[in-house]
Coordinates of C-alpha atoms in Angstrom, one line a residue:
Chain S
M1 CA -17.2 8.3 -108.7
S2 CA -18.1 7.3 -105.2
D3 CA -18.5 8.8 -101.8
A4 CA -16.0 9.7 -99.2
T5 CA -16.8 9.8 -95.5
F6 CA -15.2 11.6 -92.6
S7 CA -15.7 11.3 -88.9
V8 CA -15.3 14.5 -87.0
Q9 CA -12.9 13.8 -84.2
F10 CA -12.8 17.3 -82.9
A11 CA -14.4 20.6 -83.9
G12 CA -13.9 23.9 -82.1
P13 CA -16.7 26.4 -81.7
L14 CA -17.8 28.2 -84.9
V15 CA -16.5 25.6 -87.3
T16 CA -19.4 25.7 -89.7
V17 CA -20.6 24.7 -93.2
Q18 CA -20.6 27.8 -95.5
D19 CA -21.3 28.5 -99.1
G20 CA -21.9 31.6 -101.3
G21 CA -24.6 32.6 -98.8
R22 CA -28.3 33.4 -99.1
P23 CA -28.7 37.0 -100.2
G24 CA -32.2 38.4 -100.7
N25 CA -33.7 37.5 -97.3
M26 CA -32.6 40.5 -95.2
R27 CA -36.2 41.8 -95.4
F28 CA -37.2 38.7 -93.3
G29 CA -34.5 39.2 -90.7
V30 CA -32.1 36.8 -92.4
A31 CA -28.5 38.0 -93.1
A32 CA -26.8 36.4 -96.1
S33 CA -24.2 34.5 -94.0
G34 CA -21.6 32.7 -96.1
A35 CA -17.9 32.7 -95.7
M36 CA -16.3 35.4 -93.4
D37 CA -13.4 35.7 -96.0
P38 CA -15.2 35.3 -99.4
L39 CA -12.0 35.5 -101.5
A40 CA -10.2 32.7 -99.6
F41 CA -13.4 30.6 -99.8
A42 CA -13.8 31.2 -103.5
A43 CA -10.1 30.3 -104.0
A44 CA -10.5 27.0 -102.3
N45 CA -13.3 26.0 -104.6
A46 CA -11.5 27.4 -107.7
A47 CA -8.3 25.4 -107.0
L48 CA -10.5 22.2 -107.2
G49 CA -12.3 23.3 -110.3
N50 CA -15.6 23.7 -108.3
A51 CA -18.2 26.4 -108.9
P52 CA -17.3 29.4 -106.7
D53 CA -20.1 29.1 -104.2
V54 CA -20.0 25.3 -103.5
A55 CA -20.4 24.4 -99.8
A56 CA -17.1 24.1 -97.8
I57 CA -16.1 24.1 -94.2
E58 CA -15.1 27.3 -92.5
V59 CA -12.6 26.4 -89.7
S60 CA -12.3 28.8 -86.8
L61 CA -9.3 29.3 -84.5
G62 CA -10.8 26.4 -82.5
G63 CA -9.6 24.0 -85.2
L64 CA -10.8 20.8 -86.7
V65 CA -9.7 17.2 -86.8
L66 CA -11.2 14.8 -89.3
H67 CA -10.6 11.1 -89.8
C68 CA -11.4 9.7 -93.2
T69 CA -13.5 6.6 -92.7
G70 CA -14.3 5.7 -96.3
G71 CA -13.2 6.5 -99.8
A72 CA -10.9 9.2 -100.8
V73 CA -11.2 12.8 -102.0
T74 CA -9.0 15.7 -103.1
I75 CA -9.4 18.7 -100.9
A76 CA -8.2 22.3 -100.9
L77 CA -7.2 24.5 -97.9
T78 CA -7.0 28.3 -98.0
G79 CA -7.6 31.2 -95.6
G80 CA -5.4 32.2 -92.7
D81 CA -2.0 30.7 -92.0
F82 CA -3.3 27.6 -90.3
I83 CA -1.2 24.5 -89.4
V84 CA -2.3 21.5 -91.4
N85 CA -1.3 18.0 -90.6
H86 CA -2.2 15.3 -93.1
A87 CA -1.4 11.6 -92.4
D88 CA 1.3 12.7 -89.9
Q89 CA 2.9 15.1 -92.3
K90 CA 2.9 18.8 -91.6
R91 CA 1.7 21.0 -94.5
T92 CA 1.2 24.6 -95.0
S93 CA -2.2 26.1 -95.8
W94 CA -3.1 27.2 -99.4
T95 CA -2.6 23.7 -100.7
T96 CA -4.5 20.9 -102.3
L97 CA -4.0 17.2 -101.3
T98 CA -5.8 13.9 -101.4
V99 CA -7.1 12.3 -98.1
R100 CA -7.7 8.6 -98.1
K101 CA -9.5 6.1 -95.9
G102 CA -7.6 5.7 -92.6
E103 CA -5.9 9.1 -92.8
K104 CA -6.3 11.9 -90.4
L105 CA -6.5 15.6 -91.3
S106 CA -6.0 18.2 -88.7
I107 CA -6.3 22.0 -89.2
R108 CA -5.4 24.3 -86.3
A109 CA -4.6 27.9 -85.8
G110 CA -1.2 29.0 -87.0
K111 CA 0.6 32.2 -86.8
A112 CA -2.0 34.5 -88.5
G113 CA -5.6 34.6 -89.6
S114 CA -8.9 33.7 -88.0
W115 CA -10.6 31.6 -90.6
A116 CA -9.5 28.7 -92.9
Y117 CA -11.5 27.0 -95.7
L118 CA -11.6 23.3 -96.4
A119 CA -13.2 22.6 -99.8
F120 CA -13.9 19.2 -101.3
C121 CA -13.7 17.8 -104.9
G122 CA -17.3 16.6 -104.5
A123 CA -20.5 17.6 -102.8
L124 CA -20.6 18.1 -99.0
Q125 CA -23.9 16.6 -97.9
T126 CA -25.7 18.8 -95.3
E127 CA -29.1 20.3 -94.5
D128 CA -29.9 23.4 -96.4
W129 CA -32.2 26.4 -95.7
L130 CA -33.6 28.9 -98.1
N131 CA -31.6 27.2 -101.0
S132 CA -28.3 27.6 -99.2
Q133 CA -26.1 25.4 -97.0
A134 CA -24.5 28.4 -95.3
T135 CA -24.8 28.2 -91.6
H136 CA -26.4 31.1 -89.8
A137 CA -24.5 30.5 -86.6
P138 CA -26.8 32.2 -84.0
S139 CA -29.8 30.1 -85.1
G140 CA -27.9 27.0 -86.4
F141 CA -30.0 27.1 -89.6
G142 CA -28.4 25.8 -92.8
G143 CA -25.6 23.2 -92.9
G144 CA -24.8 23.8 -89.2
A145 CA -21.9 23.8 -86.9
L146 CA -19.6 20.7 -86.8
H147 CA -19.4 18.7 -83.7
S148 CA -17.3 15.7 -82.5
G149 CA -18.7 12.3 -83.5
Q150 CA -20.5 13.7 -86.5
T151 CA -20.1 11.9 -89.9
L152 CA -19.5 14.0 -93.0
K153 CA -20.4 12.6 -96.4
I154 CA -18.9 13.9 -99.6
A155 CA -21.0 12.6 -102.6
D156 CA -19.3 12.1 -106.0
A157 CA -15.9 12.5 -104.4
E158 CA -13.1 12.8 -107.0
L159 CA -9.4 12.3 -106.9
R160 CA -7.6 14.9 -108.9
D161 CA -3.9 14.3 -109.1
D162 CA -3.8 17.1 -111.7
R163 CA -4.8 19.6 -109.1
L164 CA -2.4 18.7 -106.3
G165 CA 0.1 21.1 -104.9
D166 CA 0.4 24.7 -103.5
I167 CA -2.2 27.3 -104.5
D168 CA -1.0 30.7 -105.5
R169 CA -2.1 33.2 -102.9
P170 CA -3.9 36.4 -104.1
D171 CA -1.3 39.2 -104.4
F172 CA -3.8 42.1 -104.9
I173 CA -5.1 42.4 -101.3
S174 CA -4.5 45.8 -99.8
D175 CA -2.5 45.8 -96.6
G176 CA -3.3 49.5 -95.8
P177 CA -6.0 50.8 -93.5
I178 CA -9.5 49.2 -93.5
R179 CA -11.4 51.4 -96.0
V180 CA -14.9 52.7 -95.1
V181 CA -17.5 55.1 -96.5
T182 CA -18.6 57.3 -93.6
G183 CA -22.2 57.2 -92.4
P184 CA -25.1 56.8 -92.6
Q185 CA -25.2 58.5 -89.1
D186 CA -21.8 60.2 -89.2
Q187 CA -23.4 63.6 -88.8
H188 CA -24.7 62.7 -85.3
F189 CA -21.2 62.2 -84.0
A190 CA -19.1 64.9 -82.4
S191 CA -16.6 66.1 -85.1
E192 CA -13.7 65.0 -82.9
A193 CA -15.2 61.5 -82.8
L194 CA -15.1 61.2 -86.6
T195 CA -11.6 62.6 -86.8
R196 CA -10.3 60.2 -84.2
F197 CA -12.2 57.3 -85.9
L198 CA -10.2 58.0 -89.0
S199 CA -6.8 58.7 -87.4
D200 CA -6.4 56.7 -84.2
P201 CA -5.6 53.0 -84.1
F202 CA -8.2 50.5 -83.0
Q203 CA -7.6 47.0 -81.6
V204 CA -9.5 43.8 -82.3
T205 CA -10.9 42.5 -79.0
D206 CA -11.8 38.9 -78.2
A207 CA -15.5 39.8 -78.5
Y208 CA -15.5 38.5 -82.0
D209 CA -17.7 35.9 -83.8
R210 CA -19.6 35.6 -87.0
M211 CA -22.0 38.3 -86.0
G212 CA -19.5 41.0 -85.2
M213 CA -16.1 42.2 -83.9
R214 CA -15.9 44.7 -81.0
L215 CA -13.0 47.1 -81.2
K216 CA -11.0 48.9 -78.5
G217 CA -9.9 52.5 -79.2
P218 CA -10.9 56.0 -78.6
E219 CA -14.4 56.6 -77.3
L220 CA -16.6 57.8 -80.1
H221 CA -18.9 60.4 -78.6
L222 CA -22.2 61.4 -80.0
N223 CA -23.3 65.0 -80.1
D224 CA -26.2 64.2 -77.9
A225 CA -27.9 61.0 -76.6
L226 CA -29.1 59.7 -79.9
S227 CA -32.0 57.3 -80.3
I228 CA -32.5 56.5 -83.9
P229 CA -35.3 54.3 -85.2
S230 CA -34.1 50.8 -85.9
E231 CA -32.8 50.7 -89.5
P232 CA -31.2 48.2 -91.8
I233 CA -27.7 46.9 -91.1
I234 CA -25.2 45.5 -93.6
R235 CA -22.1 43.3 -93.4
G236 CA -19.5 46.0 -92.6
S237 CA -21.6 48.4 -90.7
V238 CA -19.6 50.0 -87.9
Q239 CA -22.2 50.6 -85.1
V240 CA -21.4 52.5 -82.0
S241 CA -23.1 51.6 -78.7
G242 CA -24.1 54.2 -76.0
D243 CA -20.7 53.9 -74.3
G244 CA -18.9 55.0 -77.5
V245 CA -17.5 51.5 -78.4
P246 CA -17.6 50.5 -82.1
T247 CA -18.5 47.0 -83.4
V248 CA -18.1 45.9 -87.0
L249 CA -20.9 43.6 -88.1
F250 CA -20.1 40.5 -90.1
A251 CA -21.7 37.6 -92.0
D252 CA -24.4 36.7 -89.5
H253 CA -25.3 40.2 -88.5
Q254 CA -28.7 41.3 -87.2
T255 CA -30.6 42.8 -90.2
T256 CA -31.9 45.9 -88.3
G257 CA -30.8 47.8 -85.2
G258 CA -31.0 51.1 -83.5
Y259 CA -27.3 51.9 -82.8
P260 CA -25.9 54.8 -84.9
K261 CA -23.4 53.8 -87.6
I262 CA -20.4 56.0 -87.9
A263 CA -19.2 54.3 -91.1
S264 CA -19.5 51.1 -93.2
V265 CA -16.5 49.0 -94.3
I266 CA -16.4 48.5 -98.1
S267 CA -17.3 45.1 -99.2
I268 CA -13.9 44.0 -100.4
D269 CA -12.3 44.9 -97.1
T270 CA -14.6 42.9 -94.8
G271 CA -12.9 39.6 -95.6
R272 CA -9.4 41.1 -94.8
L273 CA -10.7 42.6 -91.5
A274 CA -12.3 39.2 -90.6
Q275 CA -8.9 37.5 -90.7
F276 CA -7.5 39.8 -88.0
R277 CA -7.2 38.3 -84.6
A278 CA -7.8 39.7 -81.1
G279 CA -5.0 42.1 -80.2
R280 CA -4.3 43.2 -83.8
M281 CA -4.0 47.0 -84.2
F282 CA -5.3 48.7 -87.4
G283 CA -6.7 52.0 -88.7
F284 CA -9.6 53.1 -90.8
S285 CA -9.5 55.4 -93.8
A286 CA -12.4 57.0 -95.6
L287 CA -13.2 56.8 -99.3
T288 CA -16.0 58.6 -101.1
S289 CA -18.7 56.3 -102.3
G290 CA -17.6 56.9 -105.9
T291 CA -14.0 55.9 -105.1
A292 CA -15.2 52.9 -103.2
I293 CA -17.1 51.7 -106.2
E294 CA -14.0 52.2 -108.4
E295 CA -11.9 50.2 -106.0
V296 CA -14.4 47.4 -105.8
R297 CA -14.6 47.2 -109.6
R298 CA -10.9 47.0 -109.9
F299 CA -10.6 44.4 -107.2
T300 CA -13.5 42.3 -108.7
A301 CA -11.8 42.3 -112.1
R302 CA -8.5 41.1 -110.5
K303 CA -10.3 38.5 -108.4
K304 CA -12.0 37.1 -111.5
R305 CA -8.6 36.8 -113.3
Y306 CA -7.0 35.3 -110.2
L307 CA -9.7 32.7 -109.7
A308 CA -9.6 31.7 -113.4
K309 CA -5.9 31.3 -113.2
I310 CA -5.9 29.0 -110.1
A311 CA -8.8 27.1 -111.5
V312 CA -6.6 25.7 -114.4
A313 CA -5.5 22.2 -113.6
R314 CA -1.8 21.9 -113.6
G315 CA -1.7 18.4 -115.0
T316 CA -0.5 15.2 -113.5
L317 CA 3.0 14.9 -112.1
E318 CA 4.2 13.3 -115.3
Q319 CA 2.6 16.1 -117.4
R320 CA 4.2 18.7 -115.1
L321 CA 7.6 17.1 -115.4
M322 CA 7.2 17.1 -119.1
S323 CA 6.3 20.7 -119.3
E324 CA 9.2 21.7 -117.0
N325 CA 11.6 19.8 -119.2
L326 CA 10.3 21.6 -122.2
I327 CA 10.5 25.0 -120.5
H328 CA 14.0 24.5 -119.2
G329 CA 15.3 22.6 -122.1
C330 CA 17.0 20.0 -120.1
I331 CA 16.3 16.3 -119.4
Y332 CA 16.2 14.9 -116.0
E333 CA 17.5 11.3 -115.8
Chain X
M1 CA -42.8 62.5 -101.6
H2 CA -39.6 63.9 -100.1
A3 CA -36.7 61.6 -99.2
D4 CA -33.1 61.9 -98.2
F5 CA -30.4 59.6 -99.5
K6 CA -27.3 58.3 -97.8
A7 CA -24.6 56.0 -99.4
V8 CA -23.9 52.9 -97.3
A9 CA -20.5 51.4 -98.2
D10 CA -20.0 50.7 -101.9
H11 CA -23.1 48.6 -102.3
A12 CA -26.2 50.1 -100.8
L13 CA -28.3 53.3 -100.6
L14 CA -30.4 54.3 -97.6
V15 CA -33.6 56.1 -98.6
I16 CA -34.8 58.1 -95.5
F17 CA -38.3 59.4 -95.1
A18 CA -38.1 60.8 -91.6
D19 CA -35.9 61.0 -88.5
S20 CA -38.5 59.7 -86.1
I21 CA -41.2 57.0 -86.2
S22 CA -44.5 57.9 -87.7
P23 CA -47.2 55.9 -89.5
E24 CA -46.8 58.2 -92.5
A25 CA -43.0 57.5 -92.8
H26 CA -43.6 53.8 -92.5
A27 CA -46.4 53.9 -95.1
A28 CA -43.9 55.6 -97.5
V29 CA -41.3 52.9 -96.8
V30 CA -43.8 50.2 -97.6
A31 CA -45.1 52.0 -100.7
L32 CA -41.6 52.5 -102.1
D33 CA -40.7 48.9 -101.3
K34 CA -43.6 47.6 -103.3
V35 CA -42.8 49.8 -106.3
M36 CA -39.2 48.7 -106.2
A37 CA -40.3 45.0 -106.1
A38 CA -42.7 45.6 -109.0
N39 CA -40.2 47.5 -111.1
P40 CA -36.6 46.8 -109.8
P41 CA -33.9 49.1 -111.2
D42 CA -31.0 47.3 -112.9
G43 CA -28.4 45.9 -110.5
V44 CA -30.6 45.9 -107.4
I45 CA -30.0 42.8 -105.2
E46 CA -32.6 43.4 -102.5
T47 CA -34.5 46.0 -100.6
V48 CA -34.9 46.0 -96.8
P49 CA -37.8 47.9 -95.3
A50 CA -37.5 49.3 -91.8
L51 CA -39.4 51.9 -89.7
V52 CA -38.5 55.2 -91.4
N53 CA -36.1 54.1 -94.2
L54 CA -35.6 51.6 -96.9
L55 CA -32.2 50.1 -97.7
V56 CA -31.6 49.4 -101.4
S57 CA -28.7 46.9 -101.8
F58 CA -27.1 46.6 -105.2
D59 CA -24.2 45.1 -107.2
P60 CA -21.5 47.8 -107.4
V61 CA -20.1 46.2 -110.5
A62 CA -23.4 46.7 -112.3
T63 CA -24.6 50.1 -111.0
D64 CA -23.7 52.8 -108.5
H65 CA -25.3 55.1 -105.8
D66 CA -26.2 57.9 -108.3
A67 CA -28.0 55.6 -110.7
I68 CA -29.9 54.0 -107.9
E69 CA -30.8 57.4 -106.4
T70 CA -32.1 58.5 -109.8
A71 CA -34.1 55.3 -110.2
V72 CA -35.6 55.7 -106.7
R73 CA -36.5 59.4 -107.3
N74 CA -38.3 58.5 -110.5
R75 CA -40.3 55.9 -108.6
L76 CA -41.1 58.3 -105.8
K77 CA -42.9 60.7 -108.2
G78 CA -46.6 60.5 -107.7
L79 CA -46.2 57.6 -105.2
Q80 CA -49.4 56.9 -103.3
T81 CA -48.6 56.4 -99.6
G82 CA -52.0 56.1 -98.1
R83 CA -52.8 53.3 -95.7
V84 CA -51.1 50.3 -97.1
A85 CA -53.5 47.5 -98.0
G86 CA -51.4 44.7 -96.6
V87 CA -52.6 41.1 -96.6
Q88 CA -54.6 40.1 -93.5
R89 CA -52.9 37.3 -91.6
S90 CA -54.1 35.5 -88.5
V91 CA -52.0 34.2 -85.6
Q92 CA -53.4 31.8 -83.0
I93 CA -52.5 32.5 -79.4
C94 CA -53.0 30.6 -76.1
Y95 CA -52.9 32.8 -73.0
E96 CA -52.9 30.0 -70.5
G97 CA -50.7 28.9 -67.7
E98 CA -47.0 28.5 -68.3
F99 CA -47.4 30.0 -71.8
A100 CA -48.1 33.4 -70.3
P101 CA -45.7 33.9 -67.4
D102 CA -46.0 37.7 -67.5
L103 CA -49.7 38.1 -67.9
D104 CA -50.3 38.8 -64.2
A105 CA -47.4 41.4 -64.1
V106 CA -48.9 43.2 -67.1
A107 CA -52.3 43.2 -65.4
R108 CA -50.8 44.6 -62.2
A109 CA -48.8 47.2 -64.1
T110 CA -51.8 48.4 -66.1
G111 CA -54.4 48.1 -63.3
L112 CA -56.4 45.7 -65.4
S113 CA -57.7 42.2 -64.9
T114 CA -55.9 39.5 -66.8
D115 CA -59.0 39.0 -68.9
A116 CA -59.0 42.7 -69.8
V117 CA -55.3 42.5 -70.8
I118 CA -56.2 39.5 -73.1
N119 CA -59.1 41.4 -74.6
A120 CA -57.1 44.5 -75.1
H121 CA -54.4 42.4 -76.8
L122 CA -56.9 40.7 -79.1
A123 CA -58.4 44.1 -80.0
G124 CA -55.0 45.5 -81.2
D125 CA -54.7 46.8 -84.7
F126 CA -51.5 45.1 -85.7
Q127 CA -49.3 45.8 -88.7
V128 CA -45.9 44.3 -89.6
L129 CA -43.4 47.1 -89.3
M130 CA -40.2 45.3 -90.1
Y131 CA -38.2 42.2 -89.4
G132 CA -35.0 42.2 -87.4
F133 CA -32.9 40.7 -84.6
S134 CA -33.2 37.1 -85.8
P135 CA -34.7 35.2 -88.7
G136 CA -38.4 35.6 -88.8
Y137 CA -38.6 38.2 -85.9
A138 CA -41.4 40.4 -87.2
Y139 CA -42.0 43.6 -85.2
L140 CA -45.7 44.4 -85.1
S141 CA -47.1 47.8 -84.3
G142 CA -50.5 48.3 -82.7
V143 CA -50.5 47.1 -79.1
S144 CA -53.4 48.9 -77.4
G145 CA -52.4 51.9 -75.3
H146 CA -54.1 50.2 -72.3
I147 CA -51.5 47.4 -72.1
Q148 CA -48.3 49.1 -73.1
V149 CA -45.5 48.2 -70.7
P150 CA -41.8 49.0 -70.8
R151 CA -39.1 46.4 -71.4
K152 CA -37.9 44.6 -68.3
P153 CA -34.7 45.9 -66.8
A154 CA -32.9 42.6 -67.6
P155 CA -33.7 40.0 -70.3
V156 CA -35.0 36.5 -69.3
R157 CA -33.0 33.6 -70.8
D158 CA -34.3 30.7 -72.9
V159 CA -37.7 32.0 -73.8
P160 CA -39.3 29.3 -76.0
A161 CA -39.9 29.8 -79.7
G162 CA -43.5 30.8 -80.4
S163 CA -43.8 33.1 -77.4
V164 CA -45.9 36.2 -78.0
V165 CA -44.2 39.1 -76.3
I166 CA -45.0 42.8 -76.0
A167 CA -43.0 46.0 -75.1
G168 CA -44.4 49.5 -75.5
P169 CA -46.5 49.7 -78.7
Q170 CA -44.9 46.6 -80.3
C171 CA -45.6 42.9 -80.3
L172 CA -43.8 39.9 -81.8
V173 CA -44.0 36.2 -82.1
T174 CA -40.6 34.7 -81.4
T175 CA -39.1 32.1 -83.8
L176 CA -36.2 30.8 -81.8
T177 CA -35.4 30.0 -78.2
M178 CA -33.8 33.3 -77.2
P179 CA -33.4 35.7 -74.3
T180 CA -35.9 38.6 -74.2
G181 CA -36.7 41.5 -72.0
W182 CA -40.2 41.8 -73.4
S183 CA -43.3 40.6 -71.5
I184 CA -44.4 37.1 -72.4
I185 CA -48.2 37.1 -72.6
G186 CA -49.0 33.9 -74.6
R187 CA -47.7 31.2 -76.9
S188 CA -48.6 30.6 -80.5
P189 CA -48.6 27.4 -82.6
T190 CA -48.6 29.5 -85.8
R191 CA -45.3 29.2 -87.6
I192 CA -43.8 32.5 -88.7
L193 CA -41.0 30.4 -90.4
T194 CA -43.5 28.3 -92.3
G195 CA -41.2 25.6 -93.6
D196 CA -42.8 26.1 -97.0
P197 CA -40.1 26.8 -99.6
S198 CA -42.5 28.7 -101.8
H199 CA -43.5 31.1 -98.9
P200 CA -40.9 30.6 -96.1
F201 CA -42.0 33.6 -94.0
L202 CA -45.6 34.1 -92.9
F203 CA -45.7 37.9 -93.2
D204 CA -44.5 40.6 -95.5
V205 CA -43.8 44.0 -94.1
G206 CA -47.0 46.0 -94.3
D207 CA -49.3 43.0 -93.7
R208 CA -52.1 43.3 -91.1
V209 CA -52.3 40.7 -88.3
T210 CA -55.1 39.6 -86.1
F211 CA -54.6 37.4 -83.1
E212 CA -57.2 34.6 -82.5
R213 CA -57.5 33.1 -79.0
I214 CA -57.3 29.4 -78.6
D215 CA -57.3 27.2 -75.5
L216 CA -54.7 24.7 -74.4
A217 CA -56.4 21.8 -76.1
G218 CA -56.5 23.8 -79.3
F219 CA -52.9 24.7 -78.9
M220 CA -51.9 21.1 -78.5
R221 CA -53.9 20.1 -81.6
L222 CA -52.5 22.9 -83.8
S223 CA -48.9 22.3 -82.6
K224 CA -49.2 18.6 -83.6
Q225 CA -50.5 19.5 -87.0
G226 CA -47.6 21.9 -87.4
D227 CA -45.1 19.1 -86.7
T228 CA -46.4 16.8 -89.4

């Protein structure tokens, strides 16, 4: 095994190194960070046979262009429907391919989705912080944001012909409303505000980054001017500012804050919401905390089976042709 | 000790001791936090102490809100919430020149001399209330009533890391270059983000903090040591 190197020819804003994140540090003001769409991130690693939380690159709508300057490595691309161009050939996302010295790989926004994941069969070499390479974008701590001219090194880069090809997309992601558990300050909102929150459509605005997503929709009035003592925030908290505008908090959220929270998005729906783009309309629906846990457990079991399935190497081209022949019972000359 | 409980999404429980800030409510938060750390219920990932409540974050595959609530109720029985014996930490501060751009304004607003403002700040009885806003931003209570000033109407940009800032009864030492609307009264060479992997943050919530005055030469010397 040897190293592969890439030169960053272009990196849009918020193209960052991410891994499984650094949970356990919220008490020190540090959000877990990690991928905005954890399932797509885990799928990219699984398709290469990597451990699920190995560092990868999260590509924003700004896009990324890499030039391979040394070695070769098999990579996986998942996430939104981004447009991938490899060695002058157009490819779809949710694929694995091998990039070799002299080749260019560009990943740019396609017709849907806000975040794509680029994982490597090898170890992406970056800074780490608190035992994680995940970038906390507001501070820049961790692996960091990519910038033009930078060199990326993949240690122990592998070529895996037996893993090339399209990656099955998960087929168990809900396409209904974004599910929340109401509260913890729902009782402070006018009853009409809670009703409208759960029945009216909201629109994603362009005030959206790794910290949070501001929404446009009905004003969510409080019963009275509420000043709550600053309290803990989670990824998925829906906080409402004084002007009645909701913001959903994401991977790099502040850990405490004084805005009341009308609801919290359940953990398995934050990644789905994160893939929405400015202009997208959607609705919220409420679950009890007990139902939310049932849904999360069901999703987690399916996710585990799905990742295990895509982690199985499909064999080399020769092996695949052999198995096709056996299945279909005919011989190709 | 009475507490209210609120489910937060599928993976956290908020334990609420009061609706408004009081030393008693915060003491209860810190006491419960320490008991949870010493004897964590199954499935707990982390606890986050704040001003009047504690967030208990858990793995929803391993446990649920009811089980965590029961575990917290058991730990609240007979919980001693007297003055928390937090570790005493010291933070060096230089109040000179460009490090203290708002010292004169605080003096004018409070009718004190700048020396009196400095002495009142040094005399504060500081305790770490919670972290928030950004990594390592530790909110300290205990600014003397004589020098409590409101936040500025608009934040000032690019305030350097290490700035010691005050607003109302609270004080903090910034860890990143950031905008702030708080009054900047000094600069500290003491690293809140220590860079030590075994103890990456200087304070725990509940710790006591004393500020120690240093001069510019002392600041330069300590800053250099911190860089090596």
